[in-house]
Structures are given as structure tokens and as C-alpha cells.
JSON list of C-alpha atoms in Angstrom, two decimals:
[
{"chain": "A", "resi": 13, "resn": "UNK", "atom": "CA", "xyz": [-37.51, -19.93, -11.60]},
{"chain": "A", "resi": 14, "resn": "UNK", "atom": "CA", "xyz": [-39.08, -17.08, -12.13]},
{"chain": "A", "resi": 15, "resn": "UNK", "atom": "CA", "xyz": [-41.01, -16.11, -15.54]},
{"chain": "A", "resi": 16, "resn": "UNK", "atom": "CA", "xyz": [-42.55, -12.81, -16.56]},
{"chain": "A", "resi": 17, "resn": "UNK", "atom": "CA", "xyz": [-45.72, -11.26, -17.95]},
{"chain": "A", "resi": 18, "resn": "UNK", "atom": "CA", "xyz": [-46.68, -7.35, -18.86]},
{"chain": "A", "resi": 19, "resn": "UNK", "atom": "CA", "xyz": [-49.73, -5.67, -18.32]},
{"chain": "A", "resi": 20, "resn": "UNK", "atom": "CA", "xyz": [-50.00, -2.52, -20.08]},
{"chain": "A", "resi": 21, "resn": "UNK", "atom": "CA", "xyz": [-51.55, 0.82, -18.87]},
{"chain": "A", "resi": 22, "resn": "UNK", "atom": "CA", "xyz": [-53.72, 3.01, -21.59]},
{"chain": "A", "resi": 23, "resn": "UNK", "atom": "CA", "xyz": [-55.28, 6.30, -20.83]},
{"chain": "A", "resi": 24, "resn": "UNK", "atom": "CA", "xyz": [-55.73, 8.87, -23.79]},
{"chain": "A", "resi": 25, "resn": "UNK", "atom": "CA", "xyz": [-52.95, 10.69, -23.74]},
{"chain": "A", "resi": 26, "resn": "UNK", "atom": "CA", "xyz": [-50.31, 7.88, -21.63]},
{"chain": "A", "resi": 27, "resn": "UNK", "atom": "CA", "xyz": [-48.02, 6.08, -24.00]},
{"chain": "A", "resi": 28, "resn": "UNK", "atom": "CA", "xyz": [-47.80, 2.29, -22.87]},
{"chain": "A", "resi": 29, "resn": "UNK", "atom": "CA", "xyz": [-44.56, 0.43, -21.92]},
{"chain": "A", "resi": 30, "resn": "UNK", "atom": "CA", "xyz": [-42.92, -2.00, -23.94]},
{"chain": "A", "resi": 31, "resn": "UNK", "atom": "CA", "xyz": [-44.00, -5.47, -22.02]},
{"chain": "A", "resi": 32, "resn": "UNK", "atom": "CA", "xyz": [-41.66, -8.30, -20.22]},
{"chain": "A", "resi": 33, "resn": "UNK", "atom": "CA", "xyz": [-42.43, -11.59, -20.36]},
{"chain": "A", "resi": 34, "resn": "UNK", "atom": "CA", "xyz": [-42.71, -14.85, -18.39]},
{"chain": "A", "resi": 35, "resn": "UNK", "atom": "CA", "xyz": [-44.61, -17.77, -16.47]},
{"chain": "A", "resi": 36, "resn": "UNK", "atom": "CA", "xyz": [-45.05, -17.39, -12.83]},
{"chain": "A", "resi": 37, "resn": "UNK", "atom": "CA", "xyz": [-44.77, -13.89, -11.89]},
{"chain": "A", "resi": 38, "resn": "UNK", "atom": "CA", "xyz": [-46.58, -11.35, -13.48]},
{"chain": "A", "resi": 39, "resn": "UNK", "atom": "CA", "xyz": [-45.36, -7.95, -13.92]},
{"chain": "A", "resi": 40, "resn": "UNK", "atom": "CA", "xyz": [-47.31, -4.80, -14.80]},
{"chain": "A", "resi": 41, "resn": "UNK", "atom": "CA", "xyz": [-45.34, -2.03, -15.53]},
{"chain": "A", "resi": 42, "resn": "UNK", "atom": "CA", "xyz": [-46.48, 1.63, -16.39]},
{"chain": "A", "resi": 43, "resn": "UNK", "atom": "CA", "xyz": [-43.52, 4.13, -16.53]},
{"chain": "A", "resi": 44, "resn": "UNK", "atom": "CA", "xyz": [-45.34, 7.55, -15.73]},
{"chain": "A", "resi": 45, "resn": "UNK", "atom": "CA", "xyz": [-43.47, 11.10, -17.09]},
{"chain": "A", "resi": 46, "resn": "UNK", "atom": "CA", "xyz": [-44.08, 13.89, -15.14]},
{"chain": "A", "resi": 47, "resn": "UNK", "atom": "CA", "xyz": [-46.46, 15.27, -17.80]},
{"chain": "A", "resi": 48, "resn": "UNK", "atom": "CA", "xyz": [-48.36, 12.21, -17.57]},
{"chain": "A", "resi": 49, "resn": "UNK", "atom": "CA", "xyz": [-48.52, 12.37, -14.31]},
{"chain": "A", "resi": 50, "resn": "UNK", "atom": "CA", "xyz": [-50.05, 15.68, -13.99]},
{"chain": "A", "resi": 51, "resn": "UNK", "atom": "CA", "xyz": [-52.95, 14.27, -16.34]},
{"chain": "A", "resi": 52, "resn": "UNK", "atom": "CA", "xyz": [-53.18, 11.23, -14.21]},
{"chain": "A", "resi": 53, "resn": "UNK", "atom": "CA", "xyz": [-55.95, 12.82, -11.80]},
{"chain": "A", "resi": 54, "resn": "UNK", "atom": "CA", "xyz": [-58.83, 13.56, -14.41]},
{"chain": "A", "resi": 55, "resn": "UNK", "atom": "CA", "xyz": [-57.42, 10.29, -16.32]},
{"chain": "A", "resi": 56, "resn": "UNK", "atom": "CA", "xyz": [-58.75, 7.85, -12.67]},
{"chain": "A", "resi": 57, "resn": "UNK", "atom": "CA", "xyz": [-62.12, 6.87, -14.43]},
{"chain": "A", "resi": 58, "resn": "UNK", "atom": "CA", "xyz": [-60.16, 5.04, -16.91]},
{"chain": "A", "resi": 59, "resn": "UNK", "atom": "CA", "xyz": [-57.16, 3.27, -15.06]},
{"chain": "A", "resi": 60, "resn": "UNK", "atom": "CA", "xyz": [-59.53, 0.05, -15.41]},
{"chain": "A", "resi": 61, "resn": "UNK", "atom": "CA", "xyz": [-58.22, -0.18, -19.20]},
{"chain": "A", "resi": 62, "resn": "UNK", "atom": "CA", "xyz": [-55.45, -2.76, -18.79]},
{"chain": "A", "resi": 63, "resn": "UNK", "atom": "CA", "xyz": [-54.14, -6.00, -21.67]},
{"chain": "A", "resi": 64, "resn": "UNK", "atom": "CA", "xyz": [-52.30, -8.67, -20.50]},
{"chain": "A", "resi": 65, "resn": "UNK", "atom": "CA", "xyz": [-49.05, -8.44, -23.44]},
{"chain": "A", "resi": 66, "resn": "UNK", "atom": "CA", "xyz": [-46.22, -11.08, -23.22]},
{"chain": "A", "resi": 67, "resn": "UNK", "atom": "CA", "xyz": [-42.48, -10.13, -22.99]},
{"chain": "A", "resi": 68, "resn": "UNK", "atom": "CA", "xyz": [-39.42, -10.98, -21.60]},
{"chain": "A", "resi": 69, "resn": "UNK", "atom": "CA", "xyz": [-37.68, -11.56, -18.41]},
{"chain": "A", "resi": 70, "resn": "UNK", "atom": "CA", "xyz": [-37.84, -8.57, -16.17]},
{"chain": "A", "resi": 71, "resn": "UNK", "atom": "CA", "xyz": [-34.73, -6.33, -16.82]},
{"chain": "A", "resi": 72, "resn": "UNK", "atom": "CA", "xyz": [-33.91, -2.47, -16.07]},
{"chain": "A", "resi": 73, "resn": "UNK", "atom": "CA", "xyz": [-34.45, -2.81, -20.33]},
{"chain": "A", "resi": 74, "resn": "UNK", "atom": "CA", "xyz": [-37.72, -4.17, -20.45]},
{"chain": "A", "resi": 75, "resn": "UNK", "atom": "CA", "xyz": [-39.07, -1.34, -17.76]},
{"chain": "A", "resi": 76, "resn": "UNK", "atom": "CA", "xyz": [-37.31, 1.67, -18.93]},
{"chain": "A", "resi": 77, "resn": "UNK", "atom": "CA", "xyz": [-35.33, 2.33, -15.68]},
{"chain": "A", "resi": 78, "resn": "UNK", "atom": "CA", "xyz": [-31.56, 2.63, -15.15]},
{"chain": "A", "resi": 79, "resn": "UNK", "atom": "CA", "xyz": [-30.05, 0.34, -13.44]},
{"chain": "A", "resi": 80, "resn": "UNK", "atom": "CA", "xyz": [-29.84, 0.99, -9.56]},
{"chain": "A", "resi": 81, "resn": "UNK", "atom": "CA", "xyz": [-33.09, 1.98, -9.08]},
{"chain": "A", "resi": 82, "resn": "UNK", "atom": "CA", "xyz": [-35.01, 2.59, -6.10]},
{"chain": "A", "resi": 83, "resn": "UNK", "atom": "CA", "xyz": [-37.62, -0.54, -5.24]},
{"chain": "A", "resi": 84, "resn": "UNK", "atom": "CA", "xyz": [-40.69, 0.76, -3.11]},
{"chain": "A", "resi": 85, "resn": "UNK", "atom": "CA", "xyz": [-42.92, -1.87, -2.17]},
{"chain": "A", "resi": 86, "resn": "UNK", "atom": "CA", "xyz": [-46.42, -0.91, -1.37]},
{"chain": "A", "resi": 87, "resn": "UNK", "atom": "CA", "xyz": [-49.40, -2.77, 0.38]},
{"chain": "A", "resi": 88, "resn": "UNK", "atom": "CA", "xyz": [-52.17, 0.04, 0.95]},
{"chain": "A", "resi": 89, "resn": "UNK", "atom": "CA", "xyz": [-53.16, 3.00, -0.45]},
{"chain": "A", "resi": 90, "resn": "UNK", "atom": "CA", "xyz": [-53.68, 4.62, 3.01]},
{"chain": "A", "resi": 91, "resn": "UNK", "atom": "CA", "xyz": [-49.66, 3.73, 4.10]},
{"chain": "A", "resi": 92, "resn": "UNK", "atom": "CA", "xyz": [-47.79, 5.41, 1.73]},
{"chain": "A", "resi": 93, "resn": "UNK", "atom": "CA", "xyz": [-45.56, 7.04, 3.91]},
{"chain": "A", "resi": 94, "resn": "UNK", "atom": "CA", "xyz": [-42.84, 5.01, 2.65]},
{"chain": "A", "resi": 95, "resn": "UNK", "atom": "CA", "xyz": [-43.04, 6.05, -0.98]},
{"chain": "A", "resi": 96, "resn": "UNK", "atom": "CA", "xyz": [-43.14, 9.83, 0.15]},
{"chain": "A", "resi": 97, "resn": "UNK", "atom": "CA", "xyz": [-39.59, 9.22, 2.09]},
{"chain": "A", "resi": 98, "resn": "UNK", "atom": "CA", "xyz": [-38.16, 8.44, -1.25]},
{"chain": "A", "resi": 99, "resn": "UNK", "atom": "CA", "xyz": [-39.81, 11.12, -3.38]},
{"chain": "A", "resi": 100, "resn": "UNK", "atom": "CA", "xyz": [-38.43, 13.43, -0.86]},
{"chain": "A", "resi": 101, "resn": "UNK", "atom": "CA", "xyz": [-34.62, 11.83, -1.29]},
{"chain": "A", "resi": 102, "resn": "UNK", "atom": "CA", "xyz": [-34.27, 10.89, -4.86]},
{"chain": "A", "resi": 103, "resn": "UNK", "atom": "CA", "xyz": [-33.98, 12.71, -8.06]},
{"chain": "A", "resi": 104, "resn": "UNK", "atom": "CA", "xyz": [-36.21, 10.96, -10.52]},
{"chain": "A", "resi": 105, "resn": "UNK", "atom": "CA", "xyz": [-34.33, 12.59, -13.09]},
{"chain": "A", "resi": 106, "resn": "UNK", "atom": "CA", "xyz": [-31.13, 10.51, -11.70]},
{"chain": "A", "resi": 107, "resn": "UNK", "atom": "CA", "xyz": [-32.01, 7.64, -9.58]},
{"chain": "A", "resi": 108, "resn": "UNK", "atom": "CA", "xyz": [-35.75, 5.53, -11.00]},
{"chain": "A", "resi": 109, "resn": "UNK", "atom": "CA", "xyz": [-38.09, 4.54, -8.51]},
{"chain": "A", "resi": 110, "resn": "UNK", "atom": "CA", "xyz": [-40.26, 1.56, -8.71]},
{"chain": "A", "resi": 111, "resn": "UNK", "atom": "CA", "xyz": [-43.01, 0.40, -6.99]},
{"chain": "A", "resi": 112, "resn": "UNK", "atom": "CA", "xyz": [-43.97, -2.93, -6.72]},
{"chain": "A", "resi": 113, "resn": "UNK", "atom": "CA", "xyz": [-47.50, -4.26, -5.28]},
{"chain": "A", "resi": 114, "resn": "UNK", "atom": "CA", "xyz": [-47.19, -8.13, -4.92]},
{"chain": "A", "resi": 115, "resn": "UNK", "atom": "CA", "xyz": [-49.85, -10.41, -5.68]},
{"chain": "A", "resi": 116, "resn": "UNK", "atom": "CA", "xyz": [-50.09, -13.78, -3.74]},
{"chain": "A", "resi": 117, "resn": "UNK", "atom": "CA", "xyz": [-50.45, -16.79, -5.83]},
{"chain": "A", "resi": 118, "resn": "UNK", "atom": "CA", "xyz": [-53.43, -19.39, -4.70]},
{"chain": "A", "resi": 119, "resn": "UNK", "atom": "CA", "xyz": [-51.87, -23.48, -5.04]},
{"chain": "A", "resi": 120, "resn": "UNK", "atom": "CA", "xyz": [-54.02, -24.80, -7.16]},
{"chain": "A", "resi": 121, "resn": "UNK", "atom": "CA", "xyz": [-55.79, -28.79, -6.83]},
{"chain": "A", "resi": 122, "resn": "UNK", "atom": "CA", "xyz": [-52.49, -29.97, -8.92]},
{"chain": "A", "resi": 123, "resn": "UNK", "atom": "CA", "xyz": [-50.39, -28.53, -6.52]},
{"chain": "A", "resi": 124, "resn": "UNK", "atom": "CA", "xyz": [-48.83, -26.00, -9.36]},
{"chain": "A", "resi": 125, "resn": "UNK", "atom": "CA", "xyz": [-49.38, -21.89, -8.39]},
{"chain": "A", "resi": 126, "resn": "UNK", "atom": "CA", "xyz": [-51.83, -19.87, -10.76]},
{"chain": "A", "resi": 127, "resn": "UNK", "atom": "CA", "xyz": [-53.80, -16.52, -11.44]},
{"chain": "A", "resi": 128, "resn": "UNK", "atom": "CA", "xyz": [-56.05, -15.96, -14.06]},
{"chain": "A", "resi": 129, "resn": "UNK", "atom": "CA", "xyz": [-55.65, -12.78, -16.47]},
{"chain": "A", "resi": 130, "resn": "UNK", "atom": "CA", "xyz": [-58.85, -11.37, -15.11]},
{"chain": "A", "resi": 131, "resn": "UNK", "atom": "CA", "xyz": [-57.55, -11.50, -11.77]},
{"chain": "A", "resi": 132, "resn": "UNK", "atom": "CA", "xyz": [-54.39, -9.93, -12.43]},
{"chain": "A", "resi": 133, "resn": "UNK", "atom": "CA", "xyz": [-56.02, -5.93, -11.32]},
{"chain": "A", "resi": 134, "resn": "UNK", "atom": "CA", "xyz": [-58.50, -5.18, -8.90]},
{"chain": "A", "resi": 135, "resn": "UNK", "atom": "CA", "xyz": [-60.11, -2.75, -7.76]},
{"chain": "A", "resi": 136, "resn": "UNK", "atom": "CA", "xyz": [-58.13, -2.07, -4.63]},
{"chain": "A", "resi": 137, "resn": "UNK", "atom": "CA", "xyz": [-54.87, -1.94, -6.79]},
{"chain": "A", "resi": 138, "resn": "UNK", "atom": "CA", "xyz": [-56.57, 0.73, -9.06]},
{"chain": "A", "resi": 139, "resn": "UNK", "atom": "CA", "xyz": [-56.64, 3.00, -6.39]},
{"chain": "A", "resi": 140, "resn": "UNK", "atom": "CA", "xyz": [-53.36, 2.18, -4.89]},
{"chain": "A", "resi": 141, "resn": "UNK", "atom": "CA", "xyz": [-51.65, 2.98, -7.96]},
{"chain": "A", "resi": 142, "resn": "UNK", "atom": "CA", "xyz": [-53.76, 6.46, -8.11]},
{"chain": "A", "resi": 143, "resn": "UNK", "atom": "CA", "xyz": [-52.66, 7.00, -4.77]},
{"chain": "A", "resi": 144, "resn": "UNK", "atom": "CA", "xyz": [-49.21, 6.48, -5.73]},
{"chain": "A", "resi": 145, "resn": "UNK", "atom": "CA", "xyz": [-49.22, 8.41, -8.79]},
{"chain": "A", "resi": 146, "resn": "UNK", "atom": "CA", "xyz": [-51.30, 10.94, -7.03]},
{"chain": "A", "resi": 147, "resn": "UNK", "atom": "CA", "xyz": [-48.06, 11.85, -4.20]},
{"chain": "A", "resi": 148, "resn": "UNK", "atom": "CA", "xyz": [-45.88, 11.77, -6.98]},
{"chain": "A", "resi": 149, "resn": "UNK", "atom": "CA", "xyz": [-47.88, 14.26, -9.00]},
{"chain": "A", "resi": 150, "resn": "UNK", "atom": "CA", "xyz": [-47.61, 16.31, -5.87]},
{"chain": "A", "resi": 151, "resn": "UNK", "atom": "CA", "xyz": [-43.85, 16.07, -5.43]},
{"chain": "A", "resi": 152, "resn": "UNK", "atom": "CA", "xyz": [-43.28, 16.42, -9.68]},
{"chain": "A", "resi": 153, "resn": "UNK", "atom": "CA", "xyz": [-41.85, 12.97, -9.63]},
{"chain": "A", "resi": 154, "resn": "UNK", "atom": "CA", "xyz": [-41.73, 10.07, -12.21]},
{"chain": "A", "resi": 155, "resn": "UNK", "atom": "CA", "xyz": [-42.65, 6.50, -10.94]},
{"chain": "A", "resi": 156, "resn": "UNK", "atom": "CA", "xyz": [-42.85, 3.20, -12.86]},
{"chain": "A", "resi": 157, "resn": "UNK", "atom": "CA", "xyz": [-45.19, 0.43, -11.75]},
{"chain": "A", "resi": 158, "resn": "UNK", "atom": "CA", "xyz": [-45.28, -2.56, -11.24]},
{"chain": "A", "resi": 159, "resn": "UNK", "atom": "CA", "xyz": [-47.45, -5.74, -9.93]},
{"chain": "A", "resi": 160, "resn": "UNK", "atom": "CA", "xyz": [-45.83, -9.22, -9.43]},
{"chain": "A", "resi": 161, "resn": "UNK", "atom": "CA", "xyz": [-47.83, -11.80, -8.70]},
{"chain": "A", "resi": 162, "resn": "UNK", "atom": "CA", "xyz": [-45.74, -14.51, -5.92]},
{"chain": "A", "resi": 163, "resn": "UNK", "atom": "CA", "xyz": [-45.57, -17.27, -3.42]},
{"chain": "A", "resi": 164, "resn": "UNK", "atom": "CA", "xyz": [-43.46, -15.58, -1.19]},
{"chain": "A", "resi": 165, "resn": "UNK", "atom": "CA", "xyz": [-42.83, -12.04, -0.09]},
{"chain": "A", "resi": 166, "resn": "UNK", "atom": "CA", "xyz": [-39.53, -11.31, 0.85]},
{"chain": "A", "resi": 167, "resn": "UNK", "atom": "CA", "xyz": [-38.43, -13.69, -1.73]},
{"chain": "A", "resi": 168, "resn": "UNK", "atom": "CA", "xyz": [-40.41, -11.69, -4.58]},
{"chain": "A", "resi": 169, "resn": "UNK", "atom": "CA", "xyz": [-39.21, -8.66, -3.36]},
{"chain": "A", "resi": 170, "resn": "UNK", "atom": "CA", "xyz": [-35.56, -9.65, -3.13]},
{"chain": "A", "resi": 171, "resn": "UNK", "atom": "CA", "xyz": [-35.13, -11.61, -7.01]},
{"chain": "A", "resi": 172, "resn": "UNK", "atom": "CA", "xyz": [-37.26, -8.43, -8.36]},
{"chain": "A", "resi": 173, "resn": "UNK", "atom": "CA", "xyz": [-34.38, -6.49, -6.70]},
{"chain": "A", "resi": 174, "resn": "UNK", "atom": "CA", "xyz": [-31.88, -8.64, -8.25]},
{"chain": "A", "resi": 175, "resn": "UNK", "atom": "CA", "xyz": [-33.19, -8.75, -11.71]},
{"chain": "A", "resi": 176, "resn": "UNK", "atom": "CA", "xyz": [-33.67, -4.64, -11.73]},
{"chain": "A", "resi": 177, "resn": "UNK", "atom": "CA", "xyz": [-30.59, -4.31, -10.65]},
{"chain": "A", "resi": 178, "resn": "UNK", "atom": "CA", "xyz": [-32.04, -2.17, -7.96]},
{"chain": "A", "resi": 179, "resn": "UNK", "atom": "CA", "xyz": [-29.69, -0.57, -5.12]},
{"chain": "A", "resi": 180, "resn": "UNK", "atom": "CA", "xyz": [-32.20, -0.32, -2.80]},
{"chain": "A", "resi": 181, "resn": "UNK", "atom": "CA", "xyz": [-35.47, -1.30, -1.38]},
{"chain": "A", "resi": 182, "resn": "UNK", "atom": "CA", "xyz": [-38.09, 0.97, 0.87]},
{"chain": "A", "resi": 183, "resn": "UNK", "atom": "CA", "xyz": [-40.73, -0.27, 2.80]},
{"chain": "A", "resi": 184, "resn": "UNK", "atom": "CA", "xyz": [-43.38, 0.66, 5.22]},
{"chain": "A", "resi": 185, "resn": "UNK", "atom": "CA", "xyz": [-42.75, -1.25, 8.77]},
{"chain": "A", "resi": 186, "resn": "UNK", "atom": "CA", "xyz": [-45.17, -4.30, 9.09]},
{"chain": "A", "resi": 187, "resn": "UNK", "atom": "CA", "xyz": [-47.78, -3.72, 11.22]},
{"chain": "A", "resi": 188, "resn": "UNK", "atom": "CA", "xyz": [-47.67, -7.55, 12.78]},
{"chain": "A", "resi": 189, "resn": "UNK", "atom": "CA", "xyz": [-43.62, -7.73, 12.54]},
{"chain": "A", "resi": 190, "resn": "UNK", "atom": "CA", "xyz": [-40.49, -6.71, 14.13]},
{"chain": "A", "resi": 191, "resn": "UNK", "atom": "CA", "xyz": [-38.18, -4.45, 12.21]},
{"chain": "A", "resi": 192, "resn": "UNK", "atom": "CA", "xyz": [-35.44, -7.31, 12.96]},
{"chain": "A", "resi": 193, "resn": "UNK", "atom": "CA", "xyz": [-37.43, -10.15, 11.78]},
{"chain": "A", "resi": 194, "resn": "UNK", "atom": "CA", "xyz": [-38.14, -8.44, 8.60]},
{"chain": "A", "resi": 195, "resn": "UNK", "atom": "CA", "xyz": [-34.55, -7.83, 8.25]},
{"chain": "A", "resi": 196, "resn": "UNK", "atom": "CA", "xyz": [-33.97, -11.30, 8.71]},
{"chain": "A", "resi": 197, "resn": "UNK", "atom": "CA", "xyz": [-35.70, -13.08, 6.37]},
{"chain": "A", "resi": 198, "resn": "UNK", "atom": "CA", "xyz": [-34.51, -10.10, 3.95]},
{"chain": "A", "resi": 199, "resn": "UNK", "atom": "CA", "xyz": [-31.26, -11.92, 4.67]},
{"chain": "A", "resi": 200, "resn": "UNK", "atom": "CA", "xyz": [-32.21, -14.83, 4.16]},
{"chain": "A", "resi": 201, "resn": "UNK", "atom": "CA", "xyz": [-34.37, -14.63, 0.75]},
{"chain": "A", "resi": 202, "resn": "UNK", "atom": "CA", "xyz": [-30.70, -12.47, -0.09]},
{"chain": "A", "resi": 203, "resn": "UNK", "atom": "CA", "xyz": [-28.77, -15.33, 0.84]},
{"chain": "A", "resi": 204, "resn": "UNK", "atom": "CA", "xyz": [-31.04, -17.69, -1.96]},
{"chain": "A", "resi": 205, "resn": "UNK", "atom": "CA", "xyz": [-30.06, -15.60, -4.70]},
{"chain": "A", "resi": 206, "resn": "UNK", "atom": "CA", "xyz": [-27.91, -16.77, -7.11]},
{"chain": "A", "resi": 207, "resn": "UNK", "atom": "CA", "xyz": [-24.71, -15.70, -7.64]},
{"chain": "A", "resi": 208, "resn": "UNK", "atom": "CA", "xyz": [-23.93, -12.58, -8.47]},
{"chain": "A", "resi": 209, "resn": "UNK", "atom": "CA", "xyz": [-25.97, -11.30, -5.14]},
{"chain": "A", "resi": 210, "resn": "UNK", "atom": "CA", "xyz": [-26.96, -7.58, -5.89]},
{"chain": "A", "resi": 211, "resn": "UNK", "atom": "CA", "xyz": [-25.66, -5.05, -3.16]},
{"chain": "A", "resi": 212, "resn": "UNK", "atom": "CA", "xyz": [-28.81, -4.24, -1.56]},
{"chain": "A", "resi": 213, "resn": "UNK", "atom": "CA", "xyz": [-29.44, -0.96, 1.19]},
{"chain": "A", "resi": 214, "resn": "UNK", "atom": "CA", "xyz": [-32.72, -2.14, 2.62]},
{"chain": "A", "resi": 215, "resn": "UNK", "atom": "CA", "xyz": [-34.79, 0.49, 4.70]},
{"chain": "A", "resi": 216, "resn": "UNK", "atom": "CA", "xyz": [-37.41, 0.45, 6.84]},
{"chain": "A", "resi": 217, "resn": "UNK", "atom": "CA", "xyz": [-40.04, 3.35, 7.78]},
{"chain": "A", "resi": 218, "resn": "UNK", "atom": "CA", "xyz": [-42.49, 4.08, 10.47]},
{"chain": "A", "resi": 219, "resn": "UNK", "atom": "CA", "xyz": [-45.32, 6.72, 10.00]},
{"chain": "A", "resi": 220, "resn": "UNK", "atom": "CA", "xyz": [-43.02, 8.81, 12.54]},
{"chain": "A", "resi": 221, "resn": "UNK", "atom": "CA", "xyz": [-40.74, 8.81, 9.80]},
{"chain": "A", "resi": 222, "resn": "UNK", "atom": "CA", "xyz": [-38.35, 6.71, 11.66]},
{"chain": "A", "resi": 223, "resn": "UNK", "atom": "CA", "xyz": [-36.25, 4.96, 9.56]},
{"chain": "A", "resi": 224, "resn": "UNK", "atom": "CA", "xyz": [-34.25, 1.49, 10.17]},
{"chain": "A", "resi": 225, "resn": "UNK", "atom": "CA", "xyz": [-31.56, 0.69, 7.56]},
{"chain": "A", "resi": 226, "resn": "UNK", "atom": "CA", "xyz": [-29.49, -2.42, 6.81]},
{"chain": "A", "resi": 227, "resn": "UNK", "atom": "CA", "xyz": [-27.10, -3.35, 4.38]},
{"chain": "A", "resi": 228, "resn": "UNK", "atom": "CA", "xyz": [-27.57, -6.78, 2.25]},
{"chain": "A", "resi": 229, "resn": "UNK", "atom": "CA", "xyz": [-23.69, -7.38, 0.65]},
{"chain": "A", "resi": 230, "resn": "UNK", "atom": "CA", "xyz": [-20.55, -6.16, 1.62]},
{"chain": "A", "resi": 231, "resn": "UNK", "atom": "CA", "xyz": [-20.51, -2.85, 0.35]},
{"chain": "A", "resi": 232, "resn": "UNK", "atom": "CA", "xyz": [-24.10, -1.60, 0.30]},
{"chain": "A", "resi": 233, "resn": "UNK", "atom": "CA", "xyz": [-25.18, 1.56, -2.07]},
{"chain": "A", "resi": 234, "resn": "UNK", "atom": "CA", "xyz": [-27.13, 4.47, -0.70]},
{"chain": "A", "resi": 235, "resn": "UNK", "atom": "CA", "xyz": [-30.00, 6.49, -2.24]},
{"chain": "A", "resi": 236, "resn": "UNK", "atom": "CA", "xyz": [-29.01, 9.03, -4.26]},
{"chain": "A", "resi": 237, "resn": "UNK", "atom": "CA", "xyz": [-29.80, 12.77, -2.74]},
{"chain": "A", "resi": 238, "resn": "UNK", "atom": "CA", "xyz": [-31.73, 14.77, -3.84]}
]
């Protein structure tokens, strides 16, 4: 089972987040107005300023979003194209969106899954959150976000759907597998939930700005326009 842990963002003029707690997956979570947003750009030297603050489990509460949010998973800084899609689509000031950067876990010699605090924001992640808040400064949008550190990635992604209540997840299309595949073991990472399973749209986008969509649950939810 899962278990949380915050990591709060401070710039000079960004109020932090109130933290959620837990074990095994980390969370850092930085909800981002669009005034703070704006302020983001000249704020970049400082996004290194981050404390590790323990909470509880991950909840729409703990993160300050509504429930049936918008999940965005992101990867790279350069392959955004995903996050754009739903900028362009949702209302902020309806619908949250929140993106979520996984970090792998490395099995450690007792066979147990760690990651030390210091590890917990590099360098690369800096600058894929600056991207991120970056496009959304662009498009006057709010994001909130969020690392998770994991063993498994469509399993992460799925239970951090569940316990956000989330209505839908974005991604990019991997670059190594098929659309269906992914789809698949979306399915099945849906199917190891625990009851209740979350109604789930899950869609997929190409840098064409094709998009492949499938439903997870029998009567799946749809972004809200915006």
C-alpha cells in the first residue's frame, strides 16, 4: 500500500501547499495561481528551494483540487504536447489539472524500495516543472504539481488517479510502445484497484495532435470544455 510524503515549493512571493503524507510514494505538490504563475519566469533561479514536510494520504483535500481533476503525466520537458491539449480543453477555473512526474524507486540490498530526501528533485525535474508552468503561464492557466516516486508506472499512475479522484488521465504516446499496449496494461493496473474503481477517460496524444481515447469503467467521464 501506498504511503505519502510532501515536498513543498517556496519562491518569494508563492505561498506553499499544505503537505500529504506517507511511506513509499512521495508526492510533491505545488498548486500554482495564475498570478503566481505569471511571476514564475523571473522566480526559475530559485525553484531549487524545496523541504521534504510530512502529511497525509494523497486526497483532492490534501492538494487543493476538486475532485475530478484532470491527471497529466509528464516525462520530458521537450514533449509537452500533451499538457498543451488539456490547457487548450479545460477551464482551470472548473476542471484542476495535475501533473504528475514519476520517480522510479531503486530495490535496495534488503530487497525493500527506497529514495533518499536529497534525491527526491533534480535538476532535470526543475526544468520540467518550469517548462510546465512556463505553457501554462502562456495559456493563463493554473496547474498543481506533483512528483511520485514508484515501482511501477501504469500502476502509479492509475492508484494516483484513484486516490484524486481524477476523471481523467492525458499522456504523451510512448515513444517505444503501441497505443494498444499502453491501453492495456492501463486496464490492467485499473483492474488491481480496489473497489470502488474510479471511472477513468484515458487519452493518448501524438505530437500530430492525434489523439487515442479509451474508457476505464462503465460509464467513463469526459474533460470538461472549455
Amino acid at each position: 500500500m501506498f504511503s505519502l510524503c510532501i515536498i513543498n515549493l517556496f519562491t518569494k512571493q508563492v505561498a506553499t501547499i499544505s503537505g500529504v503524507t506517507f511511506t513509499l510514494v512521495f508526492f510533491a505538490i505545488f498548486t500554482i495561481s495564475e498570478r503566481t504563475t505569471r511571476e514564475c519566469a523571473s522566480a526559475q533561479a530559485e525553484l531549487d528551494q524545496f523541504n521534504l514536510e510530512p502529511g497525509d494520504d494523497l486526497t483532492p483535500e490534501a492538494l487543493a483540487v476538486r475532485p475530478g481533476c484532470v491527471l497529466v503525466p509528464v516525462r520530458n520537458y521537450n514533449t509537452l504536447y500533451n499538457l498543451r491539449a488539456v490547457l487548450d480543453r479545460v477551464n482551470t477555473h472548473k476542471q484542476d489539472v495535475v501533473v504528475l512526474h514519476l520517480r522510479f524507486l531503486q530495490r535496495a540490498g534488503g530487497g525493500e524500495y527506497e529514495l533518499s530526501p536529497e534525491q527526491l528533485f533534480s535538476l532535470e525535474e526543475q526544468k520540467l516543472f518550469t517548462r510546465a508552468l512556463e505553457v501554462s503561464e502562456k495559456k493563463g492557466k493554473t496547474l498543481h504539481l506533483a512528483i511520485a516516486a514508484a515501482t511501477e508506472r501504469w500502476e502509479a499512475i492509475i492508484r494516483a488517479a484513484q486516490s484524486l479522484h481524477a476523471s481523467a488521465v492525458v499522456l504523451g504516446a510512448s515513444p517505444t510502445s503501441p497505443v494498444a499496449e499502453e491501453a492495456r496494461l492501463a486496464g490492467l493496473a485499473w483492474e488491481r484497484l480496489s473497489d470502488p474503481k474510479p471511472q477513468l477517460t484515458l487519452s493518448i496524444y501524438f505530437t500530430t495532435g492525434e489523439e487515442h481515447v479509451f474508457y476505464l469503467g462503465p460509464h467513463a467521464p469526459h474533460l470538461t470544455a472549455k
